[in-house]
Amino acid sequence: MKKSRLPLIIGAVISVALIVSIFVVVNYKNSQVNVASDEEQPAAQKGKEDEPTKEQPKTPDKTSEPQEQPDENGYYPNQTIPTEPTYIDGVLLANKRYPLPSTFAPGESPEARQALNTMIAEAKQQGFNLVAFSGYRSYEYQTTLYNNYVKRDGQAAADRYSARPGFSEHQTGLAFDIGEVGKDDLWLTEEFGETPAGQWLFDNAAQFGFILRFPQNKEEITGYMYESWHYRYVGVEIAKKIKEQNLTLEEYLGVK
Ligand SMILES: [Zn+2]
């Protein structure tokens, strides 16, 4: 009996000793971690997010995560204006996800203006008297414009029809609002897109390097409602690809 019980007893003693030592080590480690995180909280939060601590495991991750969901007007909460404009494959991108710096003031693009003039001349040949009634807008001008709308209608309403400063594609110098001469009542309306002139523009703009920037049923991607009048110069090659494949600029560039 004695012989057969001895290994059991030894085993039990070793087990107890192991459990006690694990308990001691774990407690010691916890106390070390607590001391460290109490004393160096700023450092621990800033640079040591991956270190497992019992007191604050997820808080640093959550606060540093970018807010991905846009609000009802397509703006991203806590969005910061960058110091440089965004170019993707050489194409300047300005939308609610990629705003422009306040210092970005290129003026109207001469290349875009020349293409616009050629397009307007060609439209005239076809019997359509088009005009660009709005083009380049500086950051300062957009600020004045937006603030006046906010004063008049409140921010929520203003956000529905006016871009905040830094978020307007007109600041690129590559965008134009186009309508028909003498038909001002249809400027900035969806109906313009249904007129023969608006239809001609939609069908032919790509040949001159322009795209309808905010097409129907693409609000989720562009962040803007359908704007039958707003055209953006991207060059003939890209404009034709975008038109042929029925894409938005965001889809073509592979961003949202
Ligand atoms: Zn516009």
Short mmCIF file of C-alpha atoms and ligand atoms in Angstrom, two decimals:
data_model
loop_
_atom_site.label_atom_id
_atom_site.label_comp_id
_atom_site.label_asym_id
_atom_site.label_seq_id
_atom_site.Cartn_x
_atom_site.Cartn_y
_atom_site.Cartn_z
CA MET A 1 0.00 0.00 0.00
CA LYS A 2 2.76 2.44 0.98
CA LYS A 3 4.68 1.81 -2.19
CA SER A 4 1.70 2.36 -4.48
CA ARG A 5 0.59 5.60 -2.71
CA LEU A 6 3.97 7.33 -2.75
CA PRO A 7 3.85 8.50 -6.41
CA LEU A 8 0.30 9.83 -5.82
CA ILE A 9 1.41 11.85 -2.82
CA ILE A 10 4.46 13.19 -4.65
CA GLY A 11 2.24 14.08 -7.58
CA ALA A 12 -0.22 15.90 -5.33
CA VAL A 13 2.55 17.85 -3.61
CA ILE A 14 4.08 18.88 -6.95
CA SER A 15 0.65 19.93 -8.26
CA VAL A 16 -0.07 22.08 -5.22
CA ALA A 17 3.38 23.63 -5.42
CA LEU A 18 2.85 24.39 -9.13
CA ILE A 19 -0.57 25.96 -8.57
CA VAL A 20 0.76 28.10 -5.71
CA SER A 21 3.78 29.26 -7.72
CA ILE A 22 1.63 30.10 -10.77
CA PHE A 23 -0.70 32.08 -8.51
CA VAL A 24 2.21 33.96 -7.02
CA VAL A 25 3.79 34.71 -10.41
CA VAL A 26 0.51 35.89 -11.94
CA ASN A 27 -0.23 38.15 -8.98
CA TYR A 28 3.28 39.55 -9.09
CA LYS A 29 3.00 40.25 -12.82
CA ASN A 30 -0.39 41.91 -12.43
CA SER A 31 0.93 44.14 -9.72
CA GLN A 32 3.87 45.10 -11.96
CA VAL A 33 1.54 45.89 -14.88
CA ASN A 34 -0.76 47.94 -12.70
CA VAL A 35 2.10 49.94 -11.31
CA ALA A 36 3.51 50.53 -14.78
CA SER A 37 0.19 51.60 -16.31
CA ASP A 38 -0.64 53.87 -13.40
CA GLU A 39 2.68 55.62 -13.57
CA GLU A 40 3.08 55.83 -17.34
CA GLN A 41 -0.44 56.05 -18.60
CA PRO A 42 0.18 58.57 -21.39
CA ALA A 43 3.09 56.54 -22.77
CA ALA A 44 1.19 53.29 -22.43
CA GLN A 45 -1.80 54.73 -24.27
CA LYS A 46 0.16 56.33 -27.04
CA GLY A 47 2.75 53.81 -28.00
CA LYS A 48 1.99 50.46 -26.46
CA GLU A 49 -1.43 49.61 -27.75
CA ASP A 50 -0.55 46.00 -28.40
CA GLU A 51 0.67 45.25 -24.88
CA PRO A 52 -1.96 43.21 -23.06
CA THR A 53 -2.86 44.98 -19.85
CA LYS A 54 -5.79 44.04 -17.67
CA GLU A 55 -6.91 47.54 -16.78
CA GLN A 56 -7.25 49.16 -20.20
CA PRO A 57 -7.14 46.57 -22.95
CA LYS A 58 -9.18 48.23 -25.72
CA THR A 59 -9.49 51.92 -24.91
CA PRO A 60 -6.45 53.14 -26.88
CA ASP A 61 -7.50 51.13 -29.97
CA LYS A 62 -11.00 52.54 -29.96
CA THR A 63 -9.96 56.16 -29.67
CA SER A 64 -7.38 55.85 -32.44
CA GLU A 65 -9.71 54.09 -34.88
CA PRO A 66 -10.80 56.39 -37.71
CA GLN A 67 -14.51 57.11 -37.83
CA GLU A 68 -15.57 55.38 -41.05
CA GLN A 69 -19.27 56.12 -41.27
CA PRO A 70 -20.26 59.35 -43.01
CA ASP A 71 -23.12 61.43 -41.62
CA GLU A 72 -26.39 61.96 -43.49
CA ASN A 73 -24.79 64.56 -45.74
CA GLY A 74 -21.83 62.36 -46.59
CA TYR A 75 -19.31 64.12 -44.34
CA TYR A 76 -17.01 62.13 -42.09
CA PRO A 77 -17.06 63.15 -38.43
CA ASN A 78 -13.71 64.39 -37.12
CA GLN A 79 -12.52 64.82 -40.72
CA THR A 80 -9.36 66.87 -40.87
CA ILE A 81 -8.40 69.02 -43.85
CA PRO A 82 -5.13 67.66 -45.29
CA THR A 83 -2.09 69.79 -46.06
CA GLU A 84 -1.75 68.38 -49.60
CA PRO A 85 -4.33 67.69 -52.31
CA THR A 86 -4.96 64.05 -53.26
CA TYR A 87 -3.75 62.79 -56.62
CA ILE A 88 -4.45 59.19 -57.62
CA ASP A 89 -2.67 57.99 -60.77
CA GLY A 90 -2.09 61.65 -61.58
CA VAL A 91 -5.78 62.54 -61.28
CA LEU A 92 -6.76 65.20 -58.76
CA LEU A 93 -9.52 63.94 -56.49
CA ALA A 94 -11.72 66.19 -54.38
CA ASN A 95 -14.74 64.80 -52.57
CA LYS A 96 -16.15 64.50 -49.05
CA ARG A 97 -13.58 61.83 -48.23
CA TYR A 98 -10.63 63.67 -49.78
CA PRO A 99 -11.01 67.42 -49.16
CA LEU A 100 -8.61 70.08 -50.46
CA PRO A 101 -6.29 72.17 -48.29
CA SER A 102 -7.28 75.81 -47.80
CA THR A 103 -3.96 76.79 -49.38
CA PHE A 104 -4.72 74.92 -52.62
CA ALA A 105 -5.56 77.69 -55.09
CA PRO A 106 -4.61 76.63 -58.62
CA GLY A 107 -7.08 78.94 -60.36
CA GLU A 108 -8.97 77.82 -63.42
CA SER A 109 -7.15 75.15 -65.43
CA PRO A 110 -6.29 76.60 -68.88
CA GLU A 111 -6.44 73.09 -70.35
CA ALA A 112 -9.93 72.54 -68.96
CA ARG A 113 -11.07 75.98 -70.15
CA GLN A 114 -9.78 75.31 -73.67
CA ALA A 115 -11.58 71.94 -73.77
CA LEU A 116 -14.73 73.65 -72.49
CA ASN A 117 -14.58 76.31 -75.19
CA THR A 118 -14.12 73.65 -77.88
CA MET A 119 -17.08 71.71 -76.50
CA ILE A 120 -19.31 74.81 -76.35
CA ALA A 121 -18.34 75.68 -79.94
CA GLU A 122 -19.20 72.16 -81.12
CA ALA A 123 -22.53 72.27 -79.25
CA LYS A 124 -23.35 75.52 -81.02
CA GLN A 125 -22.73 73.81 -84.36
CA GLN A 126 -25.36 71.30 -83.29
CA GLY A 127 -27.82 74.04 -82.31
CA PHE A 128 -27.26 74.06 -78.55
CA ASN A 129 -26.23 77.31 -76.89
CA LEU A 130 -24.35 76.13 -73.80
CA VAL A 131 -22.68 78.30 -71.17
CA ALA A 132 -20.57 77.58 -68.10
CA PHE A 133 -22.17 79.75 -65.43
CA SER A 134 -19.86 78.65 -62.62
CA GLY A 135 -16.24 77.50 -62.66
CA TYR A 136 -13.27 77.95 -60.37
CA ARG A 137 -14.04 78.92 -56.80
CA SER A 138 -11.33 79.65 -54.25
CA TYR A 139 -11.44 78.23 -50.74
CA GLU A 140 -12.18 81.73 -49.43
CA TYR A 141 -15.05 82.24 -51.84
CA GLN A 142 -16.55 78.85 -50.95
CA THR A 143 -16.26 79.81 -47.27
CA THR A 144 -18.22 83.01 -47.84
CA LEU A 145 -20.79 81.20 -49.94
CA TYR A 146 -21.28 78.36 -47.47
CA ASN A 147 -21.42 80.64 -44.43
CA ASN A 148 -24.08 82.80 -46.09
CA TYR A 149 -26.18 79.70 -46.81
CA VAL A 150 -25.76 78.54 -43.20
CA LYS A 151 -26.84 81.96 -41.92
CA ARG A 152 -29.87 81.92 -44.18
CA ASP A 153 -31.05 78.30 -43.92
CA GLY A 154 -29.07 76.70 -41.08
CA GLN A 155 -26.21 74.21 -41.40
CA ALA A 156 -28.28 71.07 -41.93
CA ALA A 157 -30.12 72.63 -44.87
CA ALA A 158 -26.99 74.27 -46.30
CA ASP A 159 -25.13 70.94 -46.25
CA ARG A 160 -27.72 69.48 -48.58
CA TYR A 161 -27.02 71.85 -51.46
CA SER A 162 -23.67 73.54 -50.79
CA ALA A 163 -20.23 72.04 -50.26
CA ARG A 164 -18.31 73.02 -47.16
CA PRO A 165 -15.06 74.93 -47.82
CA GLY A 166 -12.35 72.48 -48.93
CA PHE A 167 -14.93 69.98 -50.15
CA SER A 168 -16.00 71.63 -53.40
CA GLU A 169 -14.67 70.27 -56.67
CA HIS A 170 -14.88 73.81 -58.03
CA GLN A 171 -11.72 74.53 -56.00
CA THR A 172 -9.79 72.24 -58.38
CA GLY A 173 -10.26 74.63 -61.30
CA LEU A 174 -11.38 71.60 -63.33
CA ALA A 175 -15.15 71.70 -62.73
CA PHE A 176 -17.87 73.71 -64.45
CA ASP A 177 -21.59 74.10 -63.98
CA ILE A 178 -23.12 74.15 -67.43
CA GLY A 179 -26.53 75.23 -68.67
CA GLU A 180 -28.26 76.72 -71.66
CA VAL A 181 -28.06 80.41 -72.51
CA GLY A 182 -31.38 82.13 -71.85
CA LYS A 183 -32.76 79.19 -69.87
CA ASP A 184 -31.57 80.24 -66.43
CA ASP A 185 -34.67 78.73 -64.86
CA LEU A 186 -33.26 75.28 -65.65
CA TRP A 187 -29.76 76.01 -64.34
CA LEU A 188 -28.89 73.80 -61.38
CA THR A 189 -31.96 71.62 -61.94
CA GLU A 190 -32.32 67.94 -62.78
CA GLU A 191 -34.59 68.92 -65.67
CA PHE A 192 -31.65 70.36 -67.58
CA GLY A 193 -30.43 66.76 -68.05
CA GLU A 194 -33.68 65.90 -69.84
CA THR A 195 -33.51 68.79 -72.34
CA PRO A 196 -31.99 68.12 -75.79
CA ALA A 197 -29.07 70.40 -74.84
CA GLY A 198 -28.48 68.55 -71.56
CA GLN A 199 -28.75 65.23 -73.35
CA TRP A 200 -26.28 66.30 -76.03
CA LEU A 201 -23.85 67.38 -73.31
CA PHE A 202 -24.21 64.08 -71.47
CA ASP A 203 -23.65 62.07 -74.66
CA ASN A 204 -20.70 64.07 -76.00
CA ALA A 205 -18.78 65.55 -73.04
CA ALA A 206 -16.31 62.64 -72.88
CA GLN A 207 -15.03 63.42 -76.40
CA PHE A 208 -13.82 66.73 -74.97
CA GLY A 209 -12.45 65.26 -71.74
CA PHE A 210 -15.40 65.94 -69.43
CA ILE A 211 -17.46 63.61 -67.24
CA LEU A 212 -20.82 64.10 -65.59
CA ARG A 213 -19.38 64.07 -62.10
CA PHE A 214 -22.45 63.20 -60.01
CA PRO A 215 -24.58 60.77 -62.03
CA GLN A 216 -27.97 59.39 -61.10
CA ASN A 217 -28.07 56.50 -58.62
CA LYS A 218 -24.43 56.98 -57.59
CA GLU A 219 -25.00 59.18 -54.55
CA GLU A 220 -23.62 56.50 -52.24
CA ILE A 221 -20.31 56.57 -54.09
CA THR A 222 -19.87 60.25 -54.98
CA GLY A 223 -21.47 61.70 -51.83
CA TYR A 224 -23.65 64.00 -53.93
CA MET A 225 -27.12 63.88 -55.39
CA TYR A 226 -27.49 63.76 -59.15
CA GLU A 227 -26.28 67.03 -60.68
CA SER A 228 -27.14 67.19 -64.37
CA TRP A 229 -25.12 70.41 -64.73
CA HIS A 230 -21.80 69.69 -63.00
CA TYR A 231 -19.02 68.51 -65.33
CA ARG A 232 -15.44 67.73 -64.41
CA TYR A 233 -12.45 67.76 -66.76
CA VAL A 234 -10.30 64.61 -66.55
CA GLY A 235 -8.87 64.48 -70.09
CA VAL A 236 -10.26 62.66 -73.13
CA GLU A 237 -8.70 59.25 -72.46
CA ILE A 238 -10.01 58.86 -68.91
CA ALA A 239 -13.34 60.53 -69.68
CA LYS A 240 -14.02 58.01 -72.45
CA LYS A 241 -13.17 55.05 -70.22
CA ILE A 242 -15.42 56.36 -67.44
CA LYS A 243 -18.27 56.99 -69.86
CA GLU A 244 -17.97 53.65 -71.66
CA GLN A 245 -17.88 51.69 -68.41
CA ASN A 246 -20.58 53.82 -66.74
CA LEU A 247 -18.32 54.58 -63.78
CA THR A 248 -17.88 57.44 -61.35
CA LEU A 249 -14.46 59.02 -60.86
CA GLU A 250 -14.26 57.29 -57.47
CA GLU A 251 -14.92 53.88 -59.03
CA TYR A 252 -12.43 54.53 -61.82
CA LEU A 253 -9.74 55.50 -59.30
CA GLY A 254 -10.63 52.61 -57.02
CA VAL A 255 -11.58 54.74 -53.99
CA LYS A 256 -14.78 55.66 -52.31
ZN ZN B 1 -20.84 72.42 -59.65
#
